[in-house]
Short mmCIF file of C-alpha atoms in Angstrom, two decimals:
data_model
loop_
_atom_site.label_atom_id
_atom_site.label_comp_id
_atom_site.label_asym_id
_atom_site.label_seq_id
_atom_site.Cartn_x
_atom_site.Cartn_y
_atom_site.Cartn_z
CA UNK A 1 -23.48 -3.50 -5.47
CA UNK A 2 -20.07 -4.45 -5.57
CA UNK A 3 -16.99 -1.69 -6.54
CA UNK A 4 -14.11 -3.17 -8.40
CA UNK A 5 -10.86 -2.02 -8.77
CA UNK A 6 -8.03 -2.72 -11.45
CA UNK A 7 -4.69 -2.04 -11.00
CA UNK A 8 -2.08 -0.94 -13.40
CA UNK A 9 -0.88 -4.10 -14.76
CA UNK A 10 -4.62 -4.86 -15.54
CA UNK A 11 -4.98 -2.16 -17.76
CA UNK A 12 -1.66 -1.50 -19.12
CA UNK A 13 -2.87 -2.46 -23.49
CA UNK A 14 -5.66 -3.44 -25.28
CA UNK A 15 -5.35 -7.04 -24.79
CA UNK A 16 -5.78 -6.48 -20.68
CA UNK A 17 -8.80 -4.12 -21.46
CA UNK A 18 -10.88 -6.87 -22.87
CA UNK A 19 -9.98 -8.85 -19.77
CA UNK A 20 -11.65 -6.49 -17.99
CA UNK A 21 -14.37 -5.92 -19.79
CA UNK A 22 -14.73 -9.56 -20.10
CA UNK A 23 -14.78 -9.53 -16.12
CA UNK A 24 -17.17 -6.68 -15.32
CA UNK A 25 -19.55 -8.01 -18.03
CA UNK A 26 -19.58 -11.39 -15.59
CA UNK A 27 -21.20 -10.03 -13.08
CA UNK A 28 -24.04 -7.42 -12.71
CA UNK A 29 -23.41 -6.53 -9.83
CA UNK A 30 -20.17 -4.96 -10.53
CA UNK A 31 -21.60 -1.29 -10.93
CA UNK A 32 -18.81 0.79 -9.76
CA UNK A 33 -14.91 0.84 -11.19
CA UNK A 34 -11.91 2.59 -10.26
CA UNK A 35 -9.07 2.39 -12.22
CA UNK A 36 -5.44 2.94 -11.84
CA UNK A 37 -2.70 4.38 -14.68
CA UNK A 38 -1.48 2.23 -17.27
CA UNK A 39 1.18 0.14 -16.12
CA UNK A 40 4.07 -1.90 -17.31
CA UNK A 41 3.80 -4.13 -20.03
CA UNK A 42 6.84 -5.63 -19.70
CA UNK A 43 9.89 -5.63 -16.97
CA UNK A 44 11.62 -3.31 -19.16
CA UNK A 45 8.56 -1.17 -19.12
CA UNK A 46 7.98 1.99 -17.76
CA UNK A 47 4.68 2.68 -15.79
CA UNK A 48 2.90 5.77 -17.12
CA UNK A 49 2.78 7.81 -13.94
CA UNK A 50 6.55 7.26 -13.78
CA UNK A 51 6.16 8.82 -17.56
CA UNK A 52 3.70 11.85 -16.10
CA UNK A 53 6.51 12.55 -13.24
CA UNK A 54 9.20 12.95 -16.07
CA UNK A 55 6.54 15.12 -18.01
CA UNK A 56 5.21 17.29 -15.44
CA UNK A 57 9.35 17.53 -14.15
CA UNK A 58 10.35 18.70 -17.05
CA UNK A 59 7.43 21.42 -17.74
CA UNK A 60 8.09 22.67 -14.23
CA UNK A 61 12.03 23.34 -15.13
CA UNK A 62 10.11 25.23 -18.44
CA UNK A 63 12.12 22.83 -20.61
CA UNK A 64 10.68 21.78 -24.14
CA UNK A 65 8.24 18.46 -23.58
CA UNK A 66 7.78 17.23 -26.73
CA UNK A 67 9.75 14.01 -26.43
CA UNK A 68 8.17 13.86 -22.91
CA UNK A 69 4.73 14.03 -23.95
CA UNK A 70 5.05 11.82 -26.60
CA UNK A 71 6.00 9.14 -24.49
CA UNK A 72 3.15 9.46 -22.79
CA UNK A 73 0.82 10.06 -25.26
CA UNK A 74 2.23 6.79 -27.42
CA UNK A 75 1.11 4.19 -24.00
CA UNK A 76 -2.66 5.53 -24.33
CA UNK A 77 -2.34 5.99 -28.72
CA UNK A 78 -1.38 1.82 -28.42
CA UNK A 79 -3.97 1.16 -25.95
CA UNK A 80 -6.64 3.18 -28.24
CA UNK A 81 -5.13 1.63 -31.52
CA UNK A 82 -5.39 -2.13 -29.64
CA UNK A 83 -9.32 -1.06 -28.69
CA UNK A 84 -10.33 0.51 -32.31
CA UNK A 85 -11.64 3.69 -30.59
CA UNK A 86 -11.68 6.76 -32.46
CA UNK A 87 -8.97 9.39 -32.30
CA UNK A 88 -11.13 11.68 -30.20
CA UNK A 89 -10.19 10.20 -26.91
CA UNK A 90 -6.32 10.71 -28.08
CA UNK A 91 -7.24 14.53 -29.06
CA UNK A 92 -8.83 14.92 -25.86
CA UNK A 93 -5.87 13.36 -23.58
CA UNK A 94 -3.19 15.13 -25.65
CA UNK A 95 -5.05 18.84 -24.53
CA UNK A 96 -5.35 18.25 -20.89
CA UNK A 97 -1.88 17.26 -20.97
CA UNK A 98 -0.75 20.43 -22.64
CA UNK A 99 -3.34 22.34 -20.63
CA UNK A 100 -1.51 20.67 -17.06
CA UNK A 101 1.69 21.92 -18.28
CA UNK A 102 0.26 25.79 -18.16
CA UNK A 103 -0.57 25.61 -14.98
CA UNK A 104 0.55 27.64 -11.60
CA UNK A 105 4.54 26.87 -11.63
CA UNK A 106 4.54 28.40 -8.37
CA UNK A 107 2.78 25.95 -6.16
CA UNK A 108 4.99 23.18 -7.72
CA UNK A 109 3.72 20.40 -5.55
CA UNK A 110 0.34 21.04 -6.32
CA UNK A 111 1.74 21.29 -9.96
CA UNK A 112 3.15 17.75 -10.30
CA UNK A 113 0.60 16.53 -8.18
CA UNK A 114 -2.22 17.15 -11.08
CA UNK A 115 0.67 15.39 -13.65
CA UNK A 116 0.51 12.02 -11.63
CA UNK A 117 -3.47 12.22 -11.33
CA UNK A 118 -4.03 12.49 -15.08
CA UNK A 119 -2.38 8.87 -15.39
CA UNK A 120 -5.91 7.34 -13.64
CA UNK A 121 -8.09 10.35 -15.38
CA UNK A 122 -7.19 9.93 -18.70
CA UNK A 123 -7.55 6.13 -18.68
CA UNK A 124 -10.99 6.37 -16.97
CA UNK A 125 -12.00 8.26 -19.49
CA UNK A 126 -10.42 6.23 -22.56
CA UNK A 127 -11.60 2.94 -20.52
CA UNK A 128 -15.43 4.54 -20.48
CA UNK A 129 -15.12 5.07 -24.44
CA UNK A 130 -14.47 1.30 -24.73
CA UNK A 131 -16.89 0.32 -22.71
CA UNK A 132 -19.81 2.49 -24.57
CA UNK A 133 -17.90 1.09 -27.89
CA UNK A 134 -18.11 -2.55 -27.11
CA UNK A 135 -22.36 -2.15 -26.17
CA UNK A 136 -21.66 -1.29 -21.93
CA UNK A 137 -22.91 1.92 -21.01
CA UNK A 138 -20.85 3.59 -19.38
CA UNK A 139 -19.73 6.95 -17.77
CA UNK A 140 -16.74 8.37 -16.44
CA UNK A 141 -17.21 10.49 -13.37
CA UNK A 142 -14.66 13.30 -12.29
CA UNK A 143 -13.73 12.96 -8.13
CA UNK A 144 -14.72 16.28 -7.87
CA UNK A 145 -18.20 16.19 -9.50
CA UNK A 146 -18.27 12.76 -7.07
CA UNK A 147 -17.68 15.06 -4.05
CA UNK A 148 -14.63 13.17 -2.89
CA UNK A 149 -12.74 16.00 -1.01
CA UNK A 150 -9.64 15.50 0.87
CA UNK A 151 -7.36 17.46 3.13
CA UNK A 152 -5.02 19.65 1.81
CA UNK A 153 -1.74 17.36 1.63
CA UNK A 154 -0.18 16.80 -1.72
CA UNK A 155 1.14 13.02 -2.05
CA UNK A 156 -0.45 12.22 1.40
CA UNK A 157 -4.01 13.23 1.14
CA UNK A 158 -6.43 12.46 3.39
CA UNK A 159 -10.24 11.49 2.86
CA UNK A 160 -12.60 14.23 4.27
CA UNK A 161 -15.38 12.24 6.18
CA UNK A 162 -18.48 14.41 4.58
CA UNK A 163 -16.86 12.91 1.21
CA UNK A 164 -18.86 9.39 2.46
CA UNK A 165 -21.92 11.05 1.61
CA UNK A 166 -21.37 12.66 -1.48
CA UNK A 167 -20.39 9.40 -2.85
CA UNK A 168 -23.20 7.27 -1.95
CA UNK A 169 -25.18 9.53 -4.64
CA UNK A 170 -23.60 7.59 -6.91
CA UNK A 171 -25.24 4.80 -6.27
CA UNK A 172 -28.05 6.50 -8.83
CA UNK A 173 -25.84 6.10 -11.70
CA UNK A 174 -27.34 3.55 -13.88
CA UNK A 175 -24.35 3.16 -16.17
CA UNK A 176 -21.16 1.60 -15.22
CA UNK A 177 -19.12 4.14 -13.40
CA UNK A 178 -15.47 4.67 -14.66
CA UNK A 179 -14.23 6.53 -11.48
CA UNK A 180 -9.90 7.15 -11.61
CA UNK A 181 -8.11 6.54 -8.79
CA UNK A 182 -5.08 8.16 -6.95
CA UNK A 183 -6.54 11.44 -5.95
CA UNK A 184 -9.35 13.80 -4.77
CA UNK A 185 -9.95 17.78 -4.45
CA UNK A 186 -9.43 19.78 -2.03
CA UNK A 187 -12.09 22.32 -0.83
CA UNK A 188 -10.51 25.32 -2.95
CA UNK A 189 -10.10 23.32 -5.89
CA UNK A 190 -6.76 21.83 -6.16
CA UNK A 191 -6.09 17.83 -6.97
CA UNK A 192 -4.14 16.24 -4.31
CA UNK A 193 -2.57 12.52 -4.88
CA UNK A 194 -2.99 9.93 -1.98
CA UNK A 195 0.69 8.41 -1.18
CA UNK A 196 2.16 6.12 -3.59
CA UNK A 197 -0.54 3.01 -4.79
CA UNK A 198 -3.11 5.14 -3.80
CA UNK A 199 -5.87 3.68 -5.90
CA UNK A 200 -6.70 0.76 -3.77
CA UNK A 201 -7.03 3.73 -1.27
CA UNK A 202 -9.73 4.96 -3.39
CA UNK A 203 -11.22 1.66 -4.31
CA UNK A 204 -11.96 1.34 -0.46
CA UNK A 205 -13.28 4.70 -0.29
CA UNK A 206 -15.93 3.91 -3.01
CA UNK A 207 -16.91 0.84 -1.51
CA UNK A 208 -17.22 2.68 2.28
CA UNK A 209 -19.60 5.82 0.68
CA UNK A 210 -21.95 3.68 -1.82
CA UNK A 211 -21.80 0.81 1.18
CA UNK A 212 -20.97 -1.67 -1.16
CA UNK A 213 -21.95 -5.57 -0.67
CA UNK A 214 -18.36 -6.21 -1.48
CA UNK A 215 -14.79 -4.46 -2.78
CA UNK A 216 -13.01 -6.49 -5.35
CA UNK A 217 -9.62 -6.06 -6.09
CA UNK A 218 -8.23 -7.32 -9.10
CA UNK A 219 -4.36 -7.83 -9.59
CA UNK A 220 -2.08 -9.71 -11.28
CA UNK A 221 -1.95 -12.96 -8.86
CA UNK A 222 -4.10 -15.59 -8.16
CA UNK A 223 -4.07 -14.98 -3.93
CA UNK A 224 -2.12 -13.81 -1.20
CA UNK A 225 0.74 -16.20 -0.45
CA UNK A 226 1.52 -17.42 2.88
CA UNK A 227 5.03 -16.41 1.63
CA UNK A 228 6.95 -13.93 -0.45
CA UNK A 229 6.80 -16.31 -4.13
CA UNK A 230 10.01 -14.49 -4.82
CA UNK A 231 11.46 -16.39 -1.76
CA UNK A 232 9.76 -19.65 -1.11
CA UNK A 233 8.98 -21.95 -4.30
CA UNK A 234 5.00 -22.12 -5.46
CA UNK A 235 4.10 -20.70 -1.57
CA UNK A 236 0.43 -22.22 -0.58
CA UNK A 237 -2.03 -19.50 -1.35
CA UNK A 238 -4.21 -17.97 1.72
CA UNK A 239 -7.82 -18.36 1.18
CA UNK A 240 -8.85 -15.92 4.28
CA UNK A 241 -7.60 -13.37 6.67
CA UNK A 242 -8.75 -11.28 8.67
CA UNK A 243 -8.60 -7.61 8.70
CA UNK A 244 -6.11 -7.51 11.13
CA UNK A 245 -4.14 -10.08 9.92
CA UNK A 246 -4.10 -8.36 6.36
CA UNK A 247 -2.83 -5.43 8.19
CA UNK A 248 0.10 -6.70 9.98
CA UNK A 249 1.43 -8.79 7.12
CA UNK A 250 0.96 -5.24 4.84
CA UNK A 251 3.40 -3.72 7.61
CA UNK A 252 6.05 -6.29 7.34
CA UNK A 253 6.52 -6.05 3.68
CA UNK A 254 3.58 -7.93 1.66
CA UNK A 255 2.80 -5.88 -1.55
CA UNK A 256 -0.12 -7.07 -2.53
CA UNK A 257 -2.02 -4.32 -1.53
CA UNK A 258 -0.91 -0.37 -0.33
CA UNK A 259 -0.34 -0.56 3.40
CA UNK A 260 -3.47 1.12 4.79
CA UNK A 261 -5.31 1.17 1.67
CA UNK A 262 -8.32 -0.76 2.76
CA UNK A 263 -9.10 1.14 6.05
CA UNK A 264 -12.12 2.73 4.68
CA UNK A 265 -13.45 -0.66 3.46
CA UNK A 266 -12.44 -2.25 6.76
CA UNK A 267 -14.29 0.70 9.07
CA UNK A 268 -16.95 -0.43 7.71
CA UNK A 269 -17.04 -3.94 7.86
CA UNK A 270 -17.14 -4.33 3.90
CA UNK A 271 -15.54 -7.84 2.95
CA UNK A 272 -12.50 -7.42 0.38
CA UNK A 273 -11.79 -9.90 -2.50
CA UNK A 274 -8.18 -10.31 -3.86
CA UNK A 275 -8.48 -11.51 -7.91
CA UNK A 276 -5.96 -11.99 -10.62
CA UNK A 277 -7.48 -10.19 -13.76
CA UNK A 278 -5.15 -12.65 -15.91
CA UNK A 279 -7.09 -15.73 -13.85
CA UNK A 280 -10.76 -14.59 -12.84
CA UNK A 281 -11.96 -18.07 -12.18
CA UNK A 282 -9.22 -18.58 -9.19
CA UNK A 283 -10.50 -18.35 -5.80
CA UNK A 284 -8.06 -15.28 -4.48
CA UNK A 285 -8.11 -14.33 -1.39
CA UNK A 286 -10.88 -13.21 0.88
CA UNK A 287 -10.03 -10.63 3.99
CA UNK A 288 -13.15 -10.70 6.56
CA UNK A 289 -13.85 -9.07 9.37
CA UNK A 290 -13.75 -12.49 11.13
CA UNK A 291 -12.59 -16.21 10.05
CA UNK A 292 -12.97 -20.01 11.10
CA UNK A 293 -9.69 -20.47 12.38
CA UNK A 294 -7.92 -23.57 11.33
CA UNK A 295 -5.99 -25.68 13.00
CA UNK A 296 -3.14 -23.81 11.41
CA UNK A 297 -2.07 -20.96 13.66
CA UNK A 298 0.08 -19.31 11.65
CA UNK A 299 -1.61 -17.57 8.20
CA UNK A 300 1.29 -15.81 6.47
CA UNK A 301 4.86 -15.07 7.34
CA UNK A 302 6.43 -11.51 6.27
CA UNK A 303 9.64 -9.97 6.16
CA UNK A 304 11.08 -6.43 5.55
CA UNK A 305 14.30 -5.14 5.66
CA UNK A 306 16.30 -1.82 6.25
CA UNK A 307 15.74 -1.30 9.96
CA UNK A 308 18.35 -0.71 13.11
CA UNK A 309 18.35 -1.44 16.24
CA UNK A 310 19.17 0.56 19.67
CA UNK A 311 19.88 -1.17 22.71
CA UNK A 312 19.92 0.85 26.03
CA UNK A 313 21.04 -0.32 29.13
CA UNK A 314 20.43 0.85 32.97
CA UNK A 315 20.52 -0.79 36.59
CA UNK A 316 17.49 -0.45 38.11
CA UNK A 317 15.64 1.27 34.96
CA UNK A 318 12.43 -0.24 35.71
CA UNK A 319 12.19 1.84 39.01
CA UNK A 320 13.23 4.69 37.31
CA UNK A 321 9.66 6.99 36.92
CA UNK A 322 9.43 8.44 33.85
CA UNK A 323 12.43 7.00 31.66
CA UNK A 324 10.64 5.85 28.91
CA UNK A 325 9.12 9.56 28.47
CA UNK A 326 12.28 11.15 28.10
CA UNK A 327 13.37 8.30 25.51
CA UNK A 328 10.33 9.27 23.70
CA UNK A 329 11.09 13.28 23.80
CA UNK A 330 14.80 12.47 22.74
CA UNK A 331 13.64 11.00 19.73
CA UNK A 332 10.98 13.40 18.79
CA UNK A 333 13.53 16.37 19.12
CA UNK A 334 15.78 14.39 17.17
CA UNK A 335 12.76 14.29 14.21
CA UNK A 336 12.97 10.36 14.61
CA UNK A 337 9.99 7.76 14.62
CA UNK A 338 10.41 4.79 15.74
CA UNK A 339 8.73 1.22 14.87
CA UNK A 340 8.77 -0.84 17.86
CA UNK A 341 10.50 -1.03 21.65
CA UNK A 342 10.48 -4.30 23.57
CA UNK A 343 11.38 -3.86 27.12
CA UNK A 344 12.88 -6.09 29.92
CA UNK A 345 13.44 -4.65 33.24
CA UNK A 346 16.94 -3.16 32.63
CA UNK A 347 16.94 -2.60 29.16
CA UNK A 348 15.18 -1.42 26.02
CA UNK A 349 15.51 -2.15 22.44
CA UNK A 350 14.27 0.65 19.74
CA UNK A 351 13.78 -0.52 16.29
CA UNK A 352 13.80 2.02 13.87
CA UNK A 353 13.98 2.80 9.98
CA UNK A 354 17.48 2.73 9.03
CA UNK A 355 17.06 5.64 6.89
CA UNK A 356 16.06 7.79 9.23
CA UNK A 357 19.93 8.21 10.54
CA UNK A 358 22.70 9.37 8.50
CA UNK A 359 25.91 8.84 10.34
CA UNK A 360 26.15 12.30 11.73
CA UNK A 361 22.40 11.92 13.20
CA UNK A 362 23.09 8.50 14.88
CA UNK A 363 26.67 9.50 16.86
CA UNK A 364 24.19 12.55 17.96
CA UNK A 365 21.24 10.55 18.81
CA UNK A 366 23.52 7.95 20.93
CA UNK A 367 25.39 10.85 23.17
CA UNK A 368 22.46 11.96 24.11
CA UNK A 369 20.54 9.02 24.80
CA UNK A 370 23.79 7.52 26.65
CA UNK A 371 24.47 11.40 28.59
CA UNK A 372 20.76 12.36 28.95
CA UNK A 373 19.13 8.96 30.25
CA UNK A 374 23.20 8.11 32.47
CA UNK A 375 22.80 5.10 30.58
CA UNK A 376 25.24 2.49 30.79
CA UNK A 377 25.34 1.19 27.90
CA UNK A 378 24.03 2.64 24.03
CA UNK A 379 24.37 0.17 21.35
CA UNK A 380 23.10 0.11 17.61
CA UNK A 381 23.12 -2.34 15.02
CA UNK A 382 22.12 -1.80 11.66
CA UNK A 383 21.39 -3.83 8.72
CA UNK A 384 18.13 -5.51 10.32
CA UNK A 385 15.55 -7.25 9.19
CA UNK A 386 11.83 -8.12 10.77
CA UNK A 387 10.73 -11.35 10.11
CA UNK A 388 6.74 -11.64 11.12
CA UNK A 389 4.52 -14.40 11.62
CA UNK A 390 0.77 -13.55 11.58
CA UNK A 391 -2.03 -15.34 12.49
CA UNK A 392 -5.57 -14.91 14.82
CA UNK A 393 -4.86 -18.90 15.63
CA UNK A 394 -1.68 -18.05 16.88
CA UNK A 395 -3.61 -17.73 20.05
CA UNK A 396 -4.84 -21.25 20.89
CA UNK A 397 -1.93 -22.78 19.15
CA UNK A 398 0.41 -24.47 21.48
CA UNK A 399 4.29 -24.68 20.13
CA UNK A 400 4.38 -21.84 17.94
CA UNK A 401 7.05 -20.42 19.47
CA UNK A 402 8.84 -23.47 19.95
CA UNK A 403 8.54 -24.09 16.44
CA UNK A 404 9.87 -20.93 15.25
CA UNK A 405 12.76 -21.25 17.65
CA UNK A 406 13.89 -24.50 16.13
CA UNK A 407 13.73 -22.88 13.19
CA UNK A 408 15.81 -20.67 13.32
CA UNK A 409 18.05 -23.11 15.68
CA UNK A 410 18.54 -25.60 12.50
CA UNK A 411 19.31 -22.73 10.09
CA UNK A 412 22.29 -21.17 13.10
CA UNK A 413 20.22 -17.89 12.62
CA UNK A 414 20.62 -15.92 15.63
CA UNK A 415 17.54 -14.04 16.57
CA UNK A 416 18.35 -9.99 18.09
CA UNK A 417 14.99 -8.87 19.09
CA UNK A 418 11.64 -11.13 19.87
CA UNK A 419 8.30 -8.61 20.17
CA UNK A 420 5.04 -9.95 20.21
CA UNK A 421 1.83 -7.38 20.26
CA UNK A 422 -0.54 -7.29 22.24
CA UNK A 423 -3.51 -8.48 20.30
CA UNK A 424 -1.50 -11.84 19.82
CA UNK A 425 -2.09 -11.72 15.99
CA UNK A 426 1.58 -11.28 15.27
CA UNK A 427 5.04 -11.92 16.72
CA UNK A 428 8.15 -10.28 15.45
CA UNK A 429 11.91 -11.30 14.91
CA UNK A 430 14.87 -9.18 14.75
CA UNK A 431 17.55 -10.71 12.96
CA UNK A 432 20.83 -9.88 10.99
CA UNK A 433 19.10 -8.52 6.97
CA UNK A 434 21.67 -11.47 5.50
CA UNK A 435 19.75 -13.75 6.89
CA UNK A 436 16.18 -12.69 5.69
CA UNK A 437 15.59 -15.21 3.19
CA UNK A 438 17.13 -17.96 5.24
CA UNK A 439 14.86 -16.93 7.53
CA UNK A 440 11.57 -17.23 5.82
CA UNK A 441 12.22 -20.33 3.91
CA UNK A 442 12.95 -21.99 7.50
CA UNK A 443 9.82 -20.48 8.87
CA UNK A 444 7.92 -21.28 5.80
CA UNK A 445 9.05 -25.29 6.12
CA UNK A 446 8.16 -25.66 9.87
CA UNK A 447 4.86 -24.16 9.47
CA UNK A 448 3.26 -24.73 6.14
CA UNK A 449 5.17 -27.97 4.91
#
């Protein structure tokens, strides 16, 4: 049994909808799909949920929605039109969006919370009427009937564990499942939204509870790239990672997928297909729980920007019991996470989020880390970027380093921070955020061309 998941450029009109039909009726193996909200059609477009947040916004203000809901009820009315389905699944869309905007005002979070869930809900239900319409039986099943509960979180919920085993049950579905992603119930009832992409989240989940053979995940490229596309020119595509490698190139700022999405799947060893809906027959990208390594070390290179840096200095600081404990509590009482803190034996670098610290919050942070710690010197530089390369090779690969060095070296980009993890899977460079695309077109050349 495999699950399959669509996201919302897959099933934003008709014309993508037969795609995916097309592709489900391929294989009969592909029993289970979840499905995302409409997206854009177009890069003038406007994604539905984005549509739902401006409808649900405007309902909890008690402002008149008309032109609101008709913006959102015109996406699914072309999608329907495109499909020939009957103007029953319209009728029944249009009243749970009026029935959503009478609900309790006074748990607003909750509120807009069931506004952004009706995006995957109401197109797993309109996607189920095709289906049935074109000769597929299918049926659309509610989270909540499905027993996937989740902690009580709105925008961050979390899977509850006994929600494994409620799901396999639907394993006994003959028909084609049309299951909506994005969100789950909580124990008393209410819908709470994973964080932002969250319906690769739930694609995972699926494929964990019915202990699938295999979790597809269709999108609108062919693979992962070993490079952002956006930066490097036709990047080679990556035919298999690992799940750790899929991880830390998620971190440093491929899109592909939502950063943790694919935990579930991962935990338990489920293998996870990357497909381009527009492109079926291209190989995409398999992520394993183990690989034949290639002679190629390095699998991807990543980059993110929008970080800082904080470089503390002290004599002797290595002999100095305790020191990176009160660092730690400095932070935390300052409400500030941070990403990553190479070390040498008089000095520390913390790399945080940039927009974690307005200007008021960083002059505060840096007295106290300069008075508290008798520090001699605090320093922080902003406008940072991490540039990652990522590989399980990376290991047995003799030169990498090197190679990255004269990388950089030939492009005069000077490199702030080097951290490398412990698993050896990744190593990370600070450097100035102008120079991020420099940066991985040079890296990109010395290890891939």
């Amino acid at each position: 049994m495999n699950v399959i998941k669509f996201g919302g450029s897959s099933l934003a009109s008709g014309k993508q909808l037969k795609k995916v039909l097309a592709i489900i009726k391929e294989n009969p193996n592909r029993k289970i799909v979840v499905v995302s909200a409409p997206g854009k059609r177009s890069s003038e477009d406007d994604k539905v949920t984005d549509l739902l947040i401006d409808l649900g916004t405007a309902a909890l203000k008690g402002l008149n929605v008309e032109d609101e809901l008709a913006l959102v009820l015109s996406r699914y009315q072309a999608i329907s039109k495109q499909l020939g389905l009957e103007s029953s699944i319209i009728d029944e869309i249009e009243s749970n969006l009026l029935l959503l905007t009478k609900g309790n005002k006074d748990k607003a979070d909750y509120y807009m919370d069931a506004f952004k869930a009706s995006g995957e809900d109401n197109n797993a239900k309109l996607i189920a009427a095709y289906f049935n319409k074109e000769g597929v039986p299918a049926r659309y099943v509610n989270p909540k009937d499905a027993g996937l509960y989740v902690s009580d979180e709105p925008g961050n919920a979390q899977i509850l564990p006994e929600s494994y085993a409620n799901l396999y049950m639907l394993r006994e579905i003959k028909e084609i499942v049309i299951f909506p992603g994005f969100f789950g119930y909580t124990k008393t009832g209410e819908i709470c939204t994973f964080s932002r992409g969250g319906s690769d989240i739930t694609g995972a989940i699926l494929a964990n509870g019915v202990q699938a053979s295999l979790y597809e995940n269709f999108t609108d490229v062919d693979a992962i790239f070993a490079a952002n596309p956006t930066v490097v020119m036709n990047p080679c595509g990556i035919k298999e990672l690992t799940y750790r490698e899929m991880r830390e190139l998620s971190y440093a700022g491929f899109s592909v997928l939502h950063d943790e999405a694919l935990y579930p799947a991962f935990k338990k060893g489920i293998p996870v297909q990357i497909k381009n809906t527009n492109n079926p027959k291209a190989l995409g990208t398999s992520i394993l729980k183990k690989r034949q390594l290639s002679d190629q070390g390095v699998v991807g290179i990543a980059s993110s920007n929008g970080f800082c840096s904080i470089y503390i200095e002290k004599y002797l600081m290595n002999r100095e019991v305790g020191f990176g404990r009160r660092v730690l509590e400095i932070l935390e009482d300052q409400k500030v996470s941070y990403e990553h803190m190479p070390s040498g034996i008089d000095d520390l670098t913390i790399i945080l989020r940039d927009n974690q610290l307005s200007k008021e919050d960083e002059t505060r942070l840096l007295k106290r880390l300069k008075n508290e710690l008798s520090a001699d010197s605090v320093v922080i530089e902003r406008e940072l970027a991490l540039i990652m390369i990522v590989g399980e090779g990376m290991q047995q690969k003799i030169g990498t380093m090197s190679k990255a060095a004269t990388a950089f070296a030939e492009n005069n980009i000077n490199i702030d921070m080097i951290n490398q993890g412990a698993s050896e899977v990744s190593v990370m460079f600070g450097i100035a955020a102008a120079q991020e695309e420099l940066a991985v077109k040079a890296l990109y050349h010395a290890f891939f061309e």
